[in-house]
């Protein structure tokens, strides 16, 4: 399709960020990153954790988290046109679109990209659905992968801090093989959702270098070999070469052009550039103009992902991976993370706060998070007498163990909800300090912490982060950091900017030094962090395996109950 030339100074790009519960689109002026309009569309099926959609009788075991791929297409149908309408612009000015996704969110498909849950005879098979990043039921498979890799001295294992996560491609794929071999046999492609949505936009399957490196164990151009995979399970030997391996697309390059069908969904011009897919956290580094060594970006939402670039290659215990060009070309990209953040605060507000607090918050015109934050902010550091472990959704870094669980220690009959809420805020900050110190001890120093996401609006939490880490805290000013990051990559793919660092410098939005550490508070937090570290190592490094034993008891009890119901 031939389009009339567009003045690049007038060109627009669209960035779409696919999160855990919704997708959001932004329309951005390509030259300077001005946010002109945005829209959000919630997934119809949200996160499937209890039973398959429309089948309450098909219950899911603990630690499962599925999604429905058609929800992602609905974001293209609703959020993109909505953002264009909100911007009040002519869609003919749009020259490119780019997307980012949660990782590792995996879609089992046929060779043509059809999700297996859309195949009629597989609609009632749980393993045919998308496995969301926080699907942690593959922990036994991850444990075996790690043990075998350590035993054999696999060269790729240190690049992931010594652990492969249950969230990642190989553990989830092995789980399907061993629990649903018929579904595994029907899986012709095992596709990151980040690449699946690009496939829907341009009709071409390109595997992005970011997901392939961090979640697909692609190092130095190779996946784990047949011999290793076959030692895990003989039927798994060909997994990488038959279901995973595919053409790799570098970040910021063109995957293809918008198809007529996708143009109909989005209202954008057919034939515009569609950028190679990316991961929500990594793409946000561009929005923060944080593409230089030492700048760690924490993307805070339901979970937190920490990413940073460096000019050195080091082995960092418990990191989620180090990938050449994993964030920007020419630098090593590092990733770490915390599996539960906003989810933990949401859980506590939903289940741990009495009605009187709800009523008081309403009377003040505040939501419950705001009300609890206001009460907690009046406390001195340590006044609540508590310390918590932020493992309610397991530990991603630095222990890489999703069988771990949350702890709040020190509660008494005088403990109030705001005390526990503040302890949970602090636990999240302690988890980040653990990550920062592990990087520094490994020769990858962090000099600045840059935060993105809705939680940046909580000034107390941001100040706790600065005090706990003793780092200046900068804040990404864009309301939709990942979506802006995607838009920046779209501008590069469309040729408006020559590369991602240049585009980030021109369009990134960050308020530097928004929160500075207070030394007196930092000293007080040192004492609490010492207690956090003792608990962290006791429960996470072999002092007491009670969390794993409780998980096993839970699974056995659930299986017994389900068996009794079936009988």
XYZ file of C-alpha atoms in Angstrom:
567
model
C 0.000 0.000 0.000
C 1.471 3.381 -1.030
C 1.066 6.161 1.520
C 1.721 9.848 0.926
C 4.962 11.049 2.542
C 4.676 12.403 6.080
C 6.874 15.111 7.539
C 8.747 13.302 10.321
C 8.418 16.382 12.511
C 4.666 15.809 12.339
C 4.781 12.030 12.599
C 3.045 10.104 15.366
C 3.686 6.667 16.807
C 1.636 4.342 19.001
C 2.934 2.333 21.933
C 0.865 -0.473 23.474
C 1.713 -1.946 26.877
C 0.134 -5.315 27.726
C 0.084 -5.722 31.492
C -1.246 -8.365 33.846
C -4.843 -7.144 33.957
C -5.184 -4.710 31.058
C -3.571 -3.186 27.997
C -2.922 0.513 27.527
C -2.114 2.471 24.400
C -0.539 5.905 23.991
C -0.245 8.178 20.979
C 3.084 10.010 21.016
C 4.686 12.666 18.851
C 7.677 10.816 17.479
C 10.086 13.735 17.430
C 9.918 14.707 21.106
C 7.821 12.092 22.924
C 4.895 14.356 23.758
C 2.021 12.232 25.069
C -1.048 13.255 23.091
C -3.630 10.725 24.241
C -4.077 7.347 25.897
C -6.667 4.676 26.589
C -6.871 1.509 28.681
C -8.826 -1.686 28.046
C -9.247 -4.299 30.788
C -8.957 -7.966 29.837
C -12.377 -9.597 29.879
C -11.047 -12.729 31.570
C -8.394 -10.992 33.712
C -6.217 -13.708 35.287
C -7.654 -17.228 35.336
C -6.658 -18.848 38.633
C -9.658 -20.847 39.862
C -11.496 -22.446 36.929
C -11.493 -22.277 33.135
C -13.726 -19.584 31.584
C -17.314 -20.780 31.403
C -16.407 -24.069 33.089
C -16.637 -23.697 36.875
C -16.373 -27.468 37.119
C -12.858 -27.431 35.593
C -10.933 -26.296 38.643
C -7.257 -25.311 38.515
C -4.634 -26.461 41.018
C -2.772 -23.993 43.267
C -0.138 -21.706 41.720
C -1.763 -21.684 38.277
C -2.289 -18.408 36.397
C -3.711 -18.489 32.874
C -4.972 -15.951 30.357
C -7.073 -15.901 27.205
C -5.223 -14.617 24.086
C -8.319 -13.073 22.504
C -8.243 -10.539 25.358
C -4.997 -9.194 23.918
C -6.557 -8.648 20.485
C -9.411 -6.810 22.175
C -6.852 -4.285 23.435
C -5.908 -3.580 19.821
C -9.587 -3.217 18.941
C -10.423 -0.838 21.794
C -7.417 0.808 23.444
C -5.627 1.838 20.244
C -8.637 3.546 18.607
C -9.490 4.990 22.008
C -6.038 6.546 22.374
C -6.209 8.033 18.868
C -9.628 9.489 19.655
C -8.381 10.890 22.967
C -5.452 12.492 21.161
C -7.792 14.091 18.622
C -5.352 13.426 15.771
C -5.608 12.158 12.226
C -4.568 8.457 12.331
C -2.964 8.963 8.905
C -0.113 10.723 10.746
C 0.838 7.502 12.563
C 3.982 5.953 11.063
C 4.648 3.076 13.453
C 3.360 0.922 16.296
C 5.256 -1.057 18.918
C 4.184 -3.272 21.785
C 5.562 -4.616 25.039
C 4.353 -7.476 27.192
C 4.690 -9.175 30.523
C 7.319 -11.899 30.439
C 7.414 -14.799 30.491
C 3.787 -15.119 29.311
C 3.582 -18.107 26.954
C 1.054 -18.977 24.255
C 0.964 -22.556 22.902
C -0.054 -22.351 19.237
C -0.453 -24.205 15.995
C 2.072 -23.450 13.238
C -0.075 -20.573 11.945
C -0.279 -18.907 15.375
C -3.740 -20.132 16.379
C -3.774 -20.422 20.200
C -4.506 -23.980 21.275
C -7.388 -22.907 23.507
C -9.162 -21.794 20.309
C -8.885 -25.291 18.830
C -12.351 -26.788 19.540
C -11.262 -30.091 21.025
C -8.728 -28.372 23.332
C -10.963 -25.611 24.752
C -11.438 -27.532 28.008
C -7.752 -28.353 28.453
C -6.044 -26.003 30.955
C -2.603 -26.505 29.411
C -3.932 -25.161 26.090
C -4.326 -21.673 27.564
C -1.736 -18.929 27.871
C 0.455 -19.364 30.923
C 0.833 -15.944 32.517
C 4.222 -14.867 33.852
C 3.079 -15.546 37.411
C 2.079 -19.142 36.697
C 4.306 -20.833 39.288
C 3.092 -24.416 39.068
C 6.196 -25.450 37.115
C 8.488 -25.076 40.129
C 9.226 -28.842 40.304
C 10.343 -28.745 36.661
C 12.455 -25.643 37.322
C 14.103 -27.395 40.270
C 15.108 -30.315 38.027
C 16.420 -27.999 35.315
C 18.564 -26.174 37.859
C 19.866 -29.322 39.517
C 20.813 -30.962 36.219
C 22.397 -27.781 34.826
C 24.493 -27.358 37.980
C 25.496 -31.030 37.961
C 26.602 -30.863 34.327
C 28.215 -27.442 34.618
C 26.147 -25.953 31.801
C 27.866 -22.772 30.637
C 24.620 -20.804 30.371
C 23.530 -21.281 33.996
C 25.774 -18.555 35.529
C 24.292 -16.043 33.076
C 21.046 -16.475 35.055
C 22.552 -16.182 38.506
C 22.619 -19.950 38.889
C 18.853 -20.462 38.668
C 16.227 -20.864 35.946
C 12.830 -19.638 37.129
C 9.589 -21.578 37.096
C 8.152 -18.542 35.293
C 10.285 -19.117 32.206
C 9.829 -20.898 28.902
C 11.576 -24.214 29.515
C 10.067 -25.026 32.924
C 6.560 -24.244 31.683
C 7.108 -26.248 28.506
C 8.372 -29.249 30.466
C 5.330 -29.040 32.726
C 3.012 -29.351 29.714
C 4.919 -32.360 28.416
C 4.757 -34.170 31.736
C 1.193 -33.260 32.734
C -0.541 -33.065 29.341
C 1.553 -34.878 26.715
C -1.285 -34.704 24.146
C -1.333 -30.900 24.409
C 2.457 -30.810 24.167
C 2.277 -32.863 20.969
C -0.234 -30.406 19.492
C 1.948 -27.400 20.416
C 3.750 -26.566 17.193
C 5.096 -23.248 18.432
C 5.765 -22.138 22.000
C 5.414 -18.372 21.663
C 6.080 -15.461 23.972
C 2.946 -13.312 24.076
C 5.229 -10.369 23.241
C 5.880 -12.012 19.875
C 2.385 -13.436 19.409
C 0.773 -9.984 19.463
C 3.303 -8.679 16.910
C 2.448 -11.727 14.776
C -1.213 -10.654 14.895
C -0.292 -7.117 13.860
C 1.989 -7.840 10.924
C 1.297 -11.473 10.003
C 4.925 -12.434 10.606
C 6.402 -14.363 13.522
C 9.641 -12.804 14.757
C 11.140 -13.768 18.097
C 12.408 -10.723 20.006
C 15.968 -10.809 21.299
C 14.955 -9.651 24.778
C 12.526 -12.472 25.607
C 14.664 -15.069 23.849
C 17.685 -14.152 25.930
C 16.122 -13.599 29.334
C 13.315 -16.150 29.293
C 14.329 -18.585 26.551
C 17.918 -19.295 27.700
C 19.381 -18.134 24.364
C 23.040 -17.372 25.065
C 25.827 -16.880 22.534
C 23.418 -17.841 19.766
C 22.375 -21.212 21.202
C 19.647 -22.726 23.363
C 20.242 -25.623 25.790
C 21.158 -28.598 23.609
C 19.289 -31.810 22.854
C 21.463 -33.859 25.165
C 20.638 -31.683 28.175
C 16.923 -31.475 27.394
C 16.705 -35.204 26.713
C 18.298 -35.909 30.085
C 15.378 -34.048 31.699
C 12.877 -36.131 29.740
C 13.615 -38.059 26.531
C 10.513 -36.595 24.877
C 11.799 -33.090 25.666
C 15.010 -33.412 23.632
C 13.665 -31.559 20.597
C 11.806 -28.831 22.499
C 14.173 -25.973 21.654
C 14.664 -26.761 17.984
C 11.077 -27.736 17.129
C 8.918 -25.465 19.315
C 11.080 -22.536 20.481
C 13.799 -21.642 17.957
C 12.849 -19.040 15.373
C 14.182 -15.969 13.608
C 15.473 -13.405 16.133
C 14.607 -9.733 15.745
C 16.775 -7.064 17.345
C 15.059 -4.479 19.536
C 13.941 -1.340 17.743
C 13.932 -2.957 14.308
C 10.989 -3.682 12.014
C 9.168 -7.002 12.367
C 6.844 -6.248 9.449
C 4.104 -3.887 8.396
C 0.550 -3.534 9.640
C -1.813 -5.915 7.870
C -5.197 -4.912 6.489
C -6.911 -6.939 9.215
C -4.923 -5.300 12.010
C -5.481 -1.892 10.414
C -9.202 -2.618 10.710
C -8.835 -3.465 14.390
C -6.756 -0.439 15.299
C -7.932 2.217 12.854
C -4.291 2.842 11.897
C -2.981 2.979 8.326
C -2.205 -0.329 6.673
C 1.486 -0.741 5.901
C 2.986 1.268 8.788
C 6.026 -0.132 10.612
C 5.438 -2.741 13.305
C 8.417 -2.964 15.642
C 9.878 -6.179 17.017
C 8.235 -7.030 20.356
C 9.724 -6.251 23.724
C 9.284 -6.802 27.470
C 7.475 -4.201 29.581
C 10.348 -3.613 31.977
C 13.155 -3.470 29.462
C 11.334 -1.130 27.122
C 10.759 1.294 29.995
C 14.488 2.023 30.227
C 14.084 4.096 27.062
C 11.166 6.035 28.555
C 13.409 6.871 31.519
C 16.368 7.730 29.275
C 18.185 5.178 31.440
C 20.342 3.443 28.872
C 23.740 4.149 30.459
C 25.680 1.881 32.858
C 24.699 2.132 36.520
C 21.116 3.321 35.993
C 18.720 0.742 37.429
C 15.078 1.075 36.420
C 12.441 -0.476 38.694
C 9.107 -0.918 36.937
C 6.624 -1.248 39.772
C 3.206 -2.766 39.264
C 1.700 -6.034 40.416
C 5.336 -7.171 40.430
C 8.594 -5.255 40.004
C 11.226 -5.847 37.366
C 14.659 -4.263 37.793
C 16.703 -3.689 34.648
C 20.000 -1.957 33.969
C 22.697 -1.793 31.337
C 26.409 -2.238 31.897
C 29.584 -2.292 29.874
C 30.860 -5.316 31.816
C 29.750 -8.945 31.911
C 29.507 -10.364 35.418
C 27.795 -13.302 37.082
C 25.289 -11.941 39.599
C 23.744 -14.551 41.937
C 19.985 -14.837 41.576
C 19.639 -12.375 38.724
C 17.061 -13.145 36.050
C 19.644 -12.969 33.324
C 22.272 -10.980 31.499
C 21.861 -10.623 27.731
C 24.069 -8.956 25.152
C 21.929 -6.126 23.764
C 19.025 -7.174 25.986
C 18.033 -3.538 26.587
C 20.096 -1.500 24.099
C 22.601 -2.548 21.492
C 26.240 -2.528 22.558
C 25.710 -3.031 26.295
C 24.971 -5.987 28.529
C 21.416 -5.853 29.824
C 20.780 -7.183 33.336
C 17.439 -8.139 34.873
C 16.259 -8.953 38.380
C 12.847 -8.733 39.985
C 10.302 -9.199 42.751
C 7.311 -11.425 42.005
C 4.875 -9.658 44.280
C 4.595 -5.914 44.907
C 1.292 -4.200 44.104
C -0.358 -7.608 44.403
C 0.758 -7.801 48.034
C -0.631 -4.380 48.897
C -3.867 -5.259 47.109
C -4.137 -8.576 48.948
C -3.698 -6.902 52.315
C -6.254 -4.192 51.607
C -8.768 -6.789 50.428
C -8.293 -9.288 53.229
C -6.541 -7.625 56.171
C -8.400 -4.382 56.897
C -11.551 -4.178 59.078
C -14.737 -2.411 57.908
C -14.140 0.577 60.189
C -11.105 1.535 58.116
C -13.113 1.357 54.921
C -15.702 3.668 56.427
C -13.076 6.117 57.683
C -11.395 6.208 54.272
C -14.704 6.912 52.531
C -15.461 9.683 55.003
C -12.146 11.296 54.093
C -12.706 10.882 50.364
C -9.693 8.584 50.120
C -9.241 5.095 48.809
C -8.011 2.565 51.342
C -4.419 2.601 50.097
C -4.294 6.379 50.486
C -5.811 6.215 53.952
C -3.434 3.524 55.206
C -0.484 5.387 53.700
C -1.510 8.576 55.482
C -1.710 6.758 58.823
C 1.578 4.923 58.256
C 3.394 8.103 57.251
C 2.947 9.480 60.763
C 5.112 6.743 62.260
C 8.793 6.863 63.072
C 10.956 4.235 61.401
C 10.590 0.988 63.355
C 7.743 2.263 65.521
C 5.435 -0.577 64.453
C 7.872 -3.228 65.709
C 7.451 -5.394 62.604
C 9.534 -6.825 59.809
C 8.069 -8.627 56.794
C 9.280 -10.831 53.967
C 7.885 -9.852 50.564
C 7.409 -13.416 49.314
C 3.632 -13.686 49.078
C 4.107 -14.550 45.392
C 7.444 -16.291 45.889
C 10.918 -14.840 45.437
C 12.237 -14.008 41.979
C 15.536 -12.411 42.997
C 17.878 -13.262 44.481
C 16.650 -16.668 45.666
C 14.622 -17.640 42.573
C 12.206 -19.827 44.519
C 8.467 -19.515 44.042
C 7.725 -22.049 46.769
C 8.613 -19.414 49.359
C 5.829 -17.480 51.067
C 5.210 -14.260 52.947
C 5.962 -13.508 56.593
C 5.046 -10.667 58.952
C 6.996 -10.973 62.211
C 6.420 -9.085 65.456
C 2.641 -8.730 65.488
C 0.939 -8.251 68.844
C -2.611 -7.527 69.984
C -1.718 -3.841 69.603
C -0.719 -4.169 65.934
C -2.925 -2.074 63.667
C -3.563 -2.394 59.910
C -1.433 0.659 59.131
C 1.476 -0.989 60.977
C 1.309 -4.080 58.824
C 0.765 -2.001 55.693
C 3.915 0.023 56.365
C 5.877 -3.144 57.125
C 4.843 -4.497 53.725
C 5.912 -1.256 52.018
C 9.272 -1.553 53.752
C 9.625 -5.232 52.858
C 9.337 -4.363 49.161
C 12.086 -1.758 49.572
C 14.253 -4.243 51.494
C 13.844 -6.722 48.650
C 15.093 -4.112 46.212
C 18.060 -3.296 48.464
C 18.937 -6.992 48.520
C 19.008 -6.917 44.714
C 21.050 -3.699 44.556
C 23.630 -4.976 47.046
C 23.940 -8.294 45.221
C 24.657 -6.473 41.964
C 27.219 -4.208 43.636
C 28.975 -7.148 45.306
C 29.253 -8.800 41.893
C 30.988 -5.834 40.277
C 27.932 -4.180 38.703
C 27.380 -1.058 40.834
C 24.054 0.767 40.863
C 24.430 4.549 40.976
C 20.845 5.671 40.451
C 17.421 4.106 40.979
C 14.702 5.192 38.564
C 11.129 4.131 39.261
C 8.200 3.824 36.874
C 4.601 2.797 37.359
C 1.497 3.784 39.259
C 3.115 3.199 42.661
C 5.323 6.253 42.124
C 2.307 8.280 43.244
C 2.799 6.940 46.773
C 5.279 9.486 48.153
C 5.791 7.503 51.366
C 6.774 4.375 49.467
C 9.150 6.338 47.246
C 10.836 7.971 50.245
C 11.162 4.570 51.944
C 12.887 3.298 48.795
C 15.356 6.193 48.831
C 16.073 5.799 52.553
C 16.404 2.025 52.487
C 18.682 1.910 49.418
C 20.538 5.188 50.135
C 20.187 5.993 46.433
C 18.774 9.096 44.772
C 15.393 8.141 43.407
C 14.281 9.486 40.032
C 10.748 9.063 38.713
C 9.585 8.438 35.165
C 7.153 11.256 34.507
C 5.217 9.498 31.759
C 1.931 8.208 33.098
C 2.399 5.056 31.014
C 6.155 4.386 31.128
C 6.206 1.056 29.284
C 3.800 2.323 26.616
C 6.004 5.390 26.072
C 9.022 3.094 25.858
C 7.253 1.076 23.190
C 6.371 4.258 21.327
C 10.060 5.214 21.371
C 10.920 1.856 19.791
C 8.178 2.434 17.215
C 9.805 5.759 16.312
C 13.123 4.001 15.750
C 11.517 1.229 13.696
C 9.751 3.852 11.581
C 13.010 5.693 10.929
C 12.261 8.876 12.866
C 15.311 8.305 15.097
C 18.454 6.339 14.171
C 18.678 4.230 17.345
C 17.159 3.744 20.771
C 19.676 5.832 22.808
C 19.174 8.798 20.476
C 15.403 8.413 20.645
C 15.500 8.048 24.449
C 17.524 11.238 24.831
C 15.014 13.136 22.701
C 11.817 11.680 24.115
C 12.443 10.152 27.562
C 10.571 11.661 30.496
C 12.183 11.518 33.955
C 12.262 13.756 37.056
C 15.769 13.333 38.428
C 16.363 13.212 42.182
C 12.653 13.333 42.990
C 13.319 11.652 46.351
C 16.663 11.880 48.144
C 17.728 9.627 51.033
C 17.466 10.995 54.570
C 20.518 9.855 56.519
C 18.809 9.544 59.901
C 16.020 7.412 58.456
C 18.573 5.419 56.474
C 20.461 4.563 59.687
C 17.239 3.375 61.315
C 16.423 1.274 58.278
C 19.858 -0.344 58.429
C 18.800 -2.011 61.676
C 15.519 -3.230 60.215
C 17.256 -4.420 57.045
C 19.638 -6.479 59.182
C 16.620 -8.271 60.647
C 15.107 -8.679 57.178
C 18.382 -10.219 56.006
C 18.416 -12.718 58.888
C 14.861 -13.814 58.064
C 15.651 -13.835 54.332
C 18.608 -16.173 54.785
C 16.953 -18.359 57.423
C 13.854 -19.170 55.384
C 15.382 -18.766 51.937
C 18.829 -20.314 52.265
C 18.301 -23.517 54.185
C 17.823 -22.446 57.790
C 14.313 -23.867 57.858
C 12.436 -25.495 54.979
C 9.042 -24.954 56.582
C 7.686 -22.899 53.667
C 8.319 -25.726 51.235
C 6.800 -28.256 53.635
C 3.677 -26.133 54.027
C 3.342 -25.897 50.240
C 3.515 -29.678 50.000
C 0.900 -30.083 52.734
C -1.322 -27.577 50.932
C -1.057 -29.463 47.636
C -1.803 -32.791 49.299
C -4.838 -31.382 51.134
C -6.151 -29.754 47.966
C -5.711 -32.985 46.003
C -7.481 -34.947 48.728
C -10.406 -32.521 48.789
C -10.721 -32.530 44.998
C -10.608 -36.318 45.060
C -13.360 -36.456 47.667
C -15.507 -34.085 45.580
C -14.981 -36.153 42.437
C -15.949 -39.294 44.324
